[in-house]
GROMACS .gro file of C-alpha atoms in nm:
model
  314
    1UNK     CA    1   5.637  -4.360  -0.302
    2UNK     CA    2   5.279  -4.224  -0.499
    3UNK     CA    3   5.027  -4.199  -0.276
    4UNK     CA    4   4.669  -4.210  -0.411
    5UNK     CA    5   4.362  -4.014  -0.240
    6UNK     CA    6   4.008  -4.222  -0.350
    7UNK     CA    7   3.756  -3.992  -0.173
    8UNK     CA    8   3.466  -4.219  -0.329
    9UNK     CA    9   3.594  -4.576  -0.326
   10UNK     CA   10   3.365  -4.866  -0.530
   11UNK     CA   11   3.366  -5.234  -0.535
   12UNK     CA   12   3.346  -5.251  -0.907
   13UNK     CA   13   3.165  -5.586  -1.049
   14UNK     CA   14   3.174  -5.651  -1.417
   15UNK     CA   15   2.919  -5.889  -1.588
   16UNK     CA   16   2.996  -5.978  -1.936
   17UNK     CA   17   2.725  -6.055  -2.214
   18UNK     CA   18   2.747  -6.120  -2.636
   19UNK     CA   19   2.474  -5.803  -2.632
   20UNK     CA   20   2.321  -5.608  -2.424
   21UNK     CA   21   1.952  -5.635  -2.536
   22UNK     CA   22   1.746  -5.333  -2.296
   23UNK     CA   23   1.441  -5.501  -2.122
   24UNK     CA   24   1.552  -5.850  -2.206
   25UNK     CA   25   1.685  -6.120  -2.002
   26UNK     CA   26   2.050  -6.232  -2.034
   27UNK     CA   27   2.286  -6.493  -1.954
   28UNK     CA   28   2.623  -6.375  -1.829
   29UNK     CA   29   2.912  -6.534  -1.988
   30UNK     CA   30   3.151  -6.414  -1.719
   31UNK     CA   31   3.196  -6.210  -1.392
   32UNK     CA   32   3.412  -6.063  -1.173
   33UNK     CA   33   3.462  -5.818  -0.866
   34UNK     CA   34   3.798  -5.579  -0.876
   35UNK     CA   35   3.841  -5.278  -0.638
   36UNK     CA   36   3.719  -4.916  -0.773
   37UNK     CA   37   3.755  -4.559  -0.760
   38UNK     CA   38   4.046  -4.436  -0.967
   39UNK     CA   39   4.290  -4.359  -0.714
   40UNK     CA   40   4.260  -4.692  -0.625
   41UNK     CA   41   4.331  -4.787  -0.989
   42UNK     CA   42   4.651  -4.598  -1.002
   43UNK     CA   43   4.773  -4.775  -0.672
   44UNK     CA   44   4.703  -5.123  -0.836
   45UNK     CA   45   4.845  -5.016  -1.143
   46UNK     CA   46   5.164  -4.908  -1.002
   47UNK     CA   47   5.192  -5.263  -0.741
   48UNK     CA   48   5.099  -5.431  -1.046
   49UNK     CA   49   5.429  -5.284  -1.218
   50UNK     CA   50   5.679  -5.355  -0.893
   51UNK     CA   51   5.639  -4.908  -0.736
   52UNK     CA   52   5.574  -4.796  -0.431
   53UNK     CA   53   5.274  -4.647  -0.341
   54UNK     CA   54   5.004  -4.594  -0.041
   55UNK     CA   55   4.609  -4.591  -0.132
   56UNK     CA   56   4.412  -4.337   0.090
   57UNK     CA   57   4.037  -4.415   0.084
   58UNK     CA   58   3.728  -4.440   0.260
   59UNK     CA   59   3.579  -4.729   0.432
   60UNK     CA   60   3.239  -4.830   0.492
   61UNK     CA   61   2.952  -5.105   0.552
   62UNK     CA   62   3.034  -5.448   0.360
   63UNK     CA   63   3.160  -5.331   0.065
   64UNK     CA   64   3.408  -5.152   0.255
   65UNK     CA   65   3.549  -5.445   0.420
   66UNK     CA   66   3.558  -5.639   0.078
   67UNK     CA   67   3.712  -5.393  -0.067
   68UNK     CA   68   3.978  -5.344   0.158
   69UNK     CA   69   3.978  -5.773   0.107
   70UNK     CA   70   4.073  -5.754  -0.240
   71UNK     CA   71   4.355  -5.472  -0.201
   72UNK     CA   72   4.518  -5.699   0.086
   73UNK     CA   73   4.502  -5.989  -0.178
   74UNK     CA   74   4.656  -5.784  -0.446
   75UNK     CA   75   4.913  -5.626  -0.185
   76UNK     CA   76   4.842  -5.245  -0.249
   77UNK     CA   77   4.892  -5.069   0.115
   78UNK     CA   78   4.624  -4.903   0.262
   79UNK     CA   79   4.578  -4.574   0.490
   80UNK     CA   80   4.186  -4.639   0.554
   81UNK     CA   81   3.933  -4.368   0.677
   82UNK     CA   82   3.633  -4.536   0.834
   83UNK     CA   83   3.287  -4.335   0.719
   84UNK     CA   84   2.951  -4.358   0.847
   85UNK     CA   85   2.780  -4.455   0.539
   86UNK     CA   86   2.853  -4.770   0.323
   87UNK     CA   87   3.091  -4.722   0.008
   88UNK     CA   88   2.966  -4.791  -0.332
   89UNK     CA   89   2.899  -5.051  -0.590
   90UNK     CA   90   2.905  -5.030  -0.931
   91UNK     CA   91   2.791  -5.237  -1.184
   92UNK     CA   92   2.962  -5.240  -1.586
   93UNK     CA   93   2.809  -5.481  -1.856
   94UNK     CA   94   3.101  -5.571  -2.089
   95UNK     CA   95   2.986  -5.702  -2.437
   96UNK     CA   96   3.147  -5.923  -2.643
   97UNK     CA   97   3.247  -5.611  -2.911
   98UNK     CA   98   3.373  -5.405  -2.627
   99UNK     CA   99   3.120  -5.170  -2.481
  100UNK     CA  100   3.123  -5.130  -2.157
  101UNK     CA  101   2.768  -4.994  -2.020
  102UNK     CA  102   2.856  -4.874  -1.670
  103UNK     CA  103   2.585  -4.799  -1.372
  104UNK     CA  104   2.773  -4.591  -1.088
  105UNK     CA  105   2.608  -4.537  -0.752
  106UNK     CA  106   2.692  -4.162  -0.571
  107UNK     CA  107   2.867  -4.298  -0.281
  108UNK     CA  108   2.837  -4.233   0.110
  109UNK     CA  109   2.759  -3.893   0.221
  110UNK     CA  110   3.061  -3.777   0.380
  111UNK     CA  111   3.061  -3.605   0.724
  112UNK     CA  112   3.303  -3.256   0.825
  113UNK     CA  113   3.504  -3.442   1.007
  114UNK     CA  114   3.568  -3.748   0.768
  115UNK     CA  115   3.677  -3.529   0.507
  116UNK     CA  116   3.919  -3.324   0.708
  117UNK     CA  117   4.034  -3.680   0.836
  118UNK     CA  118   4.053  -3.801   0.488
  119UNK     CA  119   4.275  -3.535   0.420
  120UNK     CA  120   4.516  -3.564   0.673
  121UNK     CA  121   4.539  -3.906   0.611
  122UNK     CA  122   4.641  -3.836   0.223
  123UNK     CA  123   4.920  -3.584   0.394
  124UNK     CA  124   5.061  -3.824   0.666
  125UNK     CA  125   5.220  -4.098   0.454
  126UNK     CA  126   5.375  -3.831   0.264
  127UNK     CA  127   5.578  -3.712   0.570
  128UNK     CA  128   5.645  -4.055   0.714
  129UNK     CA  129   5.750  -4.204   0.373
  130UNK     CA  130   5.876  -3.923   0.154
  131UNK     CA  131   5.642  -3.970  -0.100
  132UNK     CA  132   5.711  -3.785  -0.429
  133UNK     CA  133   5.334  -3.758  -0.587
  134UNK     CA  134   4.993  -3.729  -0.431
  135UNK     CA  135   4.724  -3.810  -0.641
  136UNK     CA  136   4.394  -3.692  -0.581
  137UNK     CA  137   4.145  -3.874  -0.800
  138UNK     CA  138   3.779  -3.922  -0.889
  139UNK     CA  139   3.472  -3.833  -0.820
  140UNK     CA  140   3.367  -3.683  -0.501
  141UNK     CA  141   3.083  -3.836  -0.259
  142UNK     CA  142   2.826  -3.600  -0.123
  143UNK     CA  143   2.839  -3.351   0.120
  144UNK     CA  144   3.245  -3.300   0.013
  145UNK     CA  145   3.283  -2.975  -0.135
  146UNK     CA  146   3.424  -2.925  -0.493
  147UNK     CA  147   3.748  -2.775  -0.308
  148UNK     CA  148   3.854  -3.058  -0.173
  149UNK     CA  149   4.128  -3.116  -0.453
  150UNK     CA  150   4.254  -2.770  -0.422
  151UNK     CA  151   4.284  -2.800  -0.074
  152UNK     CA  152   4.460  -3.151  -0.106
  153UNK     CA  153   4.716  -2.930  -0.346
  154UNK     CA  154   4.778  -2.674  -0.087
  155UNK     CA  155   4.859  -2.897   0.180
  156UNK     CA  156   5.070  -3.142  -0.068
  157UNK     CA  157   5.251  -2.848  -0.163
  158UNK     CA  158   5.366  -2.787   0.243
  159UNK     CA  159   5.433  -3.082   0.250
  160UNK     CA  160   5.692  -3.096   0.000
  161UNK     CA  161   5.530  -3.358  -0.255
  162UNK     CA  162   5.401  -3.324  -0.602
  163UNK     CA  163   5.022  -3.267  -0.635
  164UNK     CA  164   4.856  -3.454  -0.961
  165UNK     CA  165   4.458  -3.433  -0.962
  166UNK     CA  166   4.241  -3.651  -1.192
  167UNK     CA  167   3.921  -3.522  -1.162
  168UNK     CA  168   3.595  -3.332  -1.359
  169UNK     CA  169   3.376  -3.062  -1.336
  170UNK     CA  170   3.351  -2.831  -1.060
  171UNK     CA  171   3.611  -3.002  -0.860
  172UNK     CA  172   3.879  -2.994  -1.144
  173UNK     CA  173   3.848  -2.629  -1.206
  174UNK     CA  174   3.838  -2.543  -0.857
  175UNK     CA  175   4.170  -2.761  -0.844
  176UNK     CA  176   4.359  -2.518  -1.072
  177UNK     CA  177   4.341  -2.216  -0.870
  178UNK     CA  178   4.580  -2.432  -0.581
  179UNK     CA  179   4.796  -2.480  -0.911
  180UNK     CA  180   4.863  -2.827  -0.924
  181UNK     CA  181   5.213  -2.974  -1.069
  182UNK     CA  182   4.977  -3.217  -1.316
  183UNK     CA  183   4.629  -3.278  -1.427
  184UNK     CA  184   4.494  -3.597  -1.650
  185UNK     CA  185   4.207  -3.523  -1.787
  186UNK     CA  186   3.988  -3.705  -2.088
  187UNK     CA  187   3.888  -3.570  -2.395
  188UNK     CA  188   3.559  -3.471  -2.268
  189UNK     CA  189   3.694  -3.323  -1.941
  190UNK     CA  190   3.946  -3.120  -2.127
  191UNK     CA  191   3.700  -2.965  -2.330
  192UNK     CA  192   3.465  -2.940  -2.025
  193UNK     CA  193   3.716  -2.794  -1.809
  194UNK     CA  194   3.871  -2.531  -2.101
  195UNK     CA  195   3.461  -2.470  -2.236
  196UNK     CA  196   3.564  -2.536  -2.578
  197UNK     CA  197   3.533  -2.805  -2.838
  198UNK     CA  198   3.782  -3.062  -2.827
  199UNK     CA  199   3.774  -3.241  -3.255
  200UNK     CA  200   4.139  -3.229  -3.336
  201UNK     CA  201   4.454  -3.279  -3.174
  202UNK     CA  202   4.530  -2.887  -3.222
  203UNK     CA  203   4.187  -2.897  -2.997
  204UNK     CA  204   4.327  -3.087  -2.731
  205UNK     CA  205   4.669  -2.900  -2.783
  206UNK     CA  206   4.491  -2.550  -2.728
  207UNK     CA  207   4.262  -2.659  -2.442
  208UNK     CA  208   4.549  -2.850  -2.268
  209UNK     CA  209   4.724  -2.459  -2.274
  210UNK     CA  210   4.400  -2.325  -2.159
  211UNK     CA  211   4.445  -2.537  -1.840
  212UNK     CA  212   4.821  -2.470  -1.787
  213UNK     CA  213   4.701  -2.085  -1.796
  214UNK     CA  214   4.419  -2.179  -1.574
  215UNK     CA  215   4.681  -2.278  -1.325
  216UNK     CA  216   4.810  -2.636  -1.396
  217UNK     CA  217   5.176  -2.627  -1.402
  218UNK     CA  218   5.076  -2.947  -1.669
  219UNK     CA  219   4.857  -3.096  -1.837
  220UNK     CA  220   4.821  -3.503  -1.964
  221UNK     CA  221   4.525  -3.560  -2.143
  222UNK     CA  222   4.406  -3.914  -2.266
  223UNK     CA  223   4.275  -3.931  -2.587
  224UNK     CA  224   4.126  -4.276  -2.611
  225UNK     CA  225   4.257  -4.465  -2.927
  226UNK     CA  226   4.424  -4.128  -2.986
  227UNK     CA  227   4.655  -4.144  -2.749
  228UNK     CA  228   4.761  -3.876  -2.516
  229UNK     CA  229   4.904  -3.543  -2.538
  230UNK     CA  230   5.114  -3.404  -2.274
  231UNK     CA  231   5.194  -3.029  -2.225
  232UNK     CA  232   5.356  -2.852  -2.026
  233UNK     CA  233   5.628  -2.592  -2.007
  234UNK     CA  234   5.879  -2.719  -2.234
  235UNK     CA  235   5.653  -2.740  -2.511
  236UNK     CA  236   5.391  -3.023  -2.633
  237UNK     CA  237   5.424  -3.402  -2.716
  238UNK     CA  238   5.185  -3.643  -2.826
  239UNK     CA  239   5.201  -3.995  -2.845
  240UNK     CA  240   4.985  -4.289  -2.915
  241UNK     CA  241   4.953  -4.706  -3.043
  242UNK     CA  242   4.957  -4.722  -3.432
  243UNK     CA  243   4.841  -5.033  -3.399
  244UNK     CA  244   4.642  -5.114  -3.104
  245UNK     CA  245   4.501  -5.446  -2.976
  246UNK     CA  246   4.160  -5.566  -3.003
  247UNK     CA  247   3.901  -5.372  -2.716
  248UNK     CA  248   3.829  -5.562  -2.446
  249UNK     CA  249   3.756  -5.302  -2.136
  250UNK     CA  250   3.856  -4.961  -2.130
  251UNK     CA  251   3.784  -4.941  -1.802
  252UNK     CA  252   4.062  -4.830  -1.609
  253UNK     CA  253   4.248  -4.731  -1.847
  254UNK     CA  254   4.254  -4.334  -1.799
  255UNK     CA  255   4.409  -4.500  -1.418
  256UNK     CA  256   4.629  -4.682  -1.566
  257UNK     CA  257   4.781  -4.402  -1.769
  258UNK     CA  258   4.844  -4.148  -1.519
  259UNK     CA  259   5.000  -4.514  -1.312
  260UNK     CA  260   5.233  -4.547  -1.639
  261UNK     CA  261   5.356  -4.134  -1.597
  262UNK     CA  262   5.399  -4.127  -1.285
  263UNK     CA  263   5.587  -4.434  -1.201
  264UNK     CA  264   5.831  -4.326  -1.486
  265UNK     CA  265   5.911  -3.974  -1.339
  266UNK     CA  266   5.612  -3.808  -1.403
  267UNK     CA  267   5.762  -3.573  -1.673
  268UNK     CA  268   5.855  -3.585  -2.002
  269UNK     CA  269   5.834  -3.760  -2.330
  270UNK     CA  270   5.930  -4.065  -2.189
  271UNK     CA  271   5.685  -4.059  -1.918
  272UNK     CA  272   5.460  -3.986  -2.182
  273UNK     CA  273   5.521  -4.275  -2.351
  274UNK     CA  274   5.492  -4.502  -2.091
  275UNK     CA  275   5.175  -4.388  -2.022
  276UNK     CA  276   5.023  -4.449  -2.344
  277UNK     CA  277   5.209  -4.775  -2.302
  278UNK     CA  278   5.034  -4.855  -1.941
  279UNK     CA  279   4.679  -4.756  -2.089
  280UNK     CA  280   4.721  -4.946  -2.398
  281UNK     CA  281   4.804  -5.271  -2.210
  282UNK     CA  282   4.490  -5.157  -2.022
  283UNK     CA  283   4.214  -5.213  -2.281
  284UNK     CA  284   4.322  -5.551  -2.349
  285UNK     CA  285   4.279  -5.705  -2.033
  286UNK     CA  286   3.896  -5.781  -1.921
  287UNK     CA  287   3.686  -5.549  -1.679
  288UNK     CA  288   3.941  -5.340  -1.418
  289UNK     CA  289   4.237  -5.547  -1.448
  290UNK     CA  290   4.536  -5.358  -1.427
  291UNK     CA  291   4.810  -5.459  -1.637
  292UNK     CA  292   5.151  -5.594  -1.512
  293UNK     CA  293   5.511  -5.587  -1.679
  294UNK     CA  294   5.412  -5.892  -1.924
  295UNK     CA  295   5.135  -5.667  -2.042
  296UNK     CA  296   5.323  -5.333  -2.107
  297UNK     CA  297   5.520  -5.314  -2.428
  298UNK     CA  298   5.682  -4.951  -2.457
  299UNK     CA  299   5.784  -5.000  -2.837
  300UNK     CA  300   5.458  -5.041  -3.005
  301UNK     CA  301   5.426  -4.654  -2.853
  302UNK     CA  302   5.486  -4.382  -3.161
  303UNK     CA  303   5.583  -4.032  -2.987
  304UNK     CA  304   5.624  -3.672  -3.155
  305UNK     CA  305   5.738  -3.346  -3.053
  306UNK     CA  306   5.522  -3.189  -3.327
  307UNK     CA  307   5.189  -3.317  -3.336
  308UNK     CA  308   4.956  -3.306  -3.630
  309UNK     CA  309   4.715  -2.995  -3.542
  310UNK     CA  310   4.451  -3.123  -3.771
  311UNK     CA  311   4.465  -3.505  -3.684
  312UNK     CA  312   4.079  -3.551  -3.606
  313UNK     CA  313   4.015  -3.769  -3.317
  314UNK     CA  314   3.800  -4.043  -3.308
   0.00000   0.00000   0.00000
């Protein structure tokens, strides 16, 4: 069992163009309407794939009800905190070449006593279905403090579970001081997070350490058409797609990786490589689709125990 903690929840509609032309008027050659908020991704990702796991989340106005909809459709279980405010929506426009232009609303603003019940929500299912991982991820609504992920960690930590947090900013840093068994970070919020510049893989390599010494016991970090990098305390690995498939969305895909390590032991090379694997299969499938075991293939995945310092990423 991974449970997943989505503080700020989305319905996530994608429209897709040929181009996104600013102050024109377009016609939209698709659409669709998938759940958000990455925990939420993760929990879909791992369902998707056949695994256990429980998504914690807020609840509000319509969106919350279709949201909660379109989880019970895709059969991902739900421990649901209701919240004052209405949940957001957010908008991506998906052109034909691949970018994804994204428009993300703040969320509710969250209440005292939702947040403490959103956390012992996220620490129940853990005791009544000895869960392995809780993972905190995304963004965090207003009026939630930035240690709400370090708090999560504390109280997964008595409760006998792994703690993984995919976050940014204030709230990942704050996160490391509770020392967290994993972090996923991107490129941009491993360089954020370490306050360096992140060009090369030896980049990624050194911020990645700058983390662990930070507090995280370790550290994945997606790398986009790079790949991913894990370290941790046996040493470093990266691994990536020599050959990748044609861009579709890469939304979700970040999700979708830390799905992929996770729901193959979260540790290790191999765990790395299934999370490149998971991400890959990701960015070929349109707006937040998650991919499933026809989509995953773990041998187009090239891993390495020594990664090239000076590989510059793209």
């Amino acid at each position: 069992m991974i449970v997943t903690v989505t503080a700020n929840p989305s319905l996530d509609r994608t429209i897709a163009v040929d181009r996104l032309l600013r102050g024109e008027i377009h016609r939209a050659t698709g659409d669709r309407v998938d759940p958000g908020g990455k925990g939420v991704n993760v929990s879909r990702a791992l369902v998707a794939n056949g695994h256990r796991t429980c998504a914690v989340l807020t609840t509000g106005g319509h969106a919350g009800a279709e949201l909660l909809d379109l989880l019970s459709e895709a059969g991902v279980a739900v421990e649901e905190v209701p919240v004052s405010q209405a949940i957001r929506s957010n908008l991506a426009i998906a052109e034909a070449d691949g970018t994804v232009t994204k428009l993300n609303e703040t969320g509710p603003v969250m209440r005292p006593t939702e947040i403490e019940e959103l956390l012992i929500a996220a620490i129940t299912p853990t005791l009544d279905r000895s869960a392995s991982w809780i993972a905190g991820c995304g963004s965090l609504p207003p009026g939630v403090d930035a240690d709400f992920y370090a708090v999560l960690v504390e109280r997964t930590r008595d409760a006998g579970a792994r703690a993984a947090v995919d976050t940014s900013g204030p709230a990942l840093a704050a996160s490391l001081r509770a020392r967290p068994d994993l972090v996923k970070p991107n490129r941009e919020e491993l360089a954020e997070a370490a306050g360096t510049a992140v060009a090369t893989l030896g980049d990624a390599v050194d911020a990645a350490q700058a983390l662990r010494a930070a507090g995280a016991g370790a550290v994945l970090a997606s790398l986009g058409p790079d790949g991913a990098i894990l370290v941790d305390g046996t040493g470093v690995h990266h691994a990536h797609v020599p050959r990748p498939r044609p861009l579709v969305s890469a939304v979700g895909a970040g999700d979708a990786t830390l799905a992929g390590f996770l729901a193959h032991g979260g540790s290790g090379p191999e765990a790395l490589a299934a999370a490149v694997a998971w991400g890959a299969a990701t960015v070929a499938l349109p707006g937040s689709v998650m991919p499933g075991p026809g989509d995953i293939d773990l041998g187009i995945v090239e891993l390495t125990a020594t990664p090239e310092t000076d590989w510059v990423l793209r």
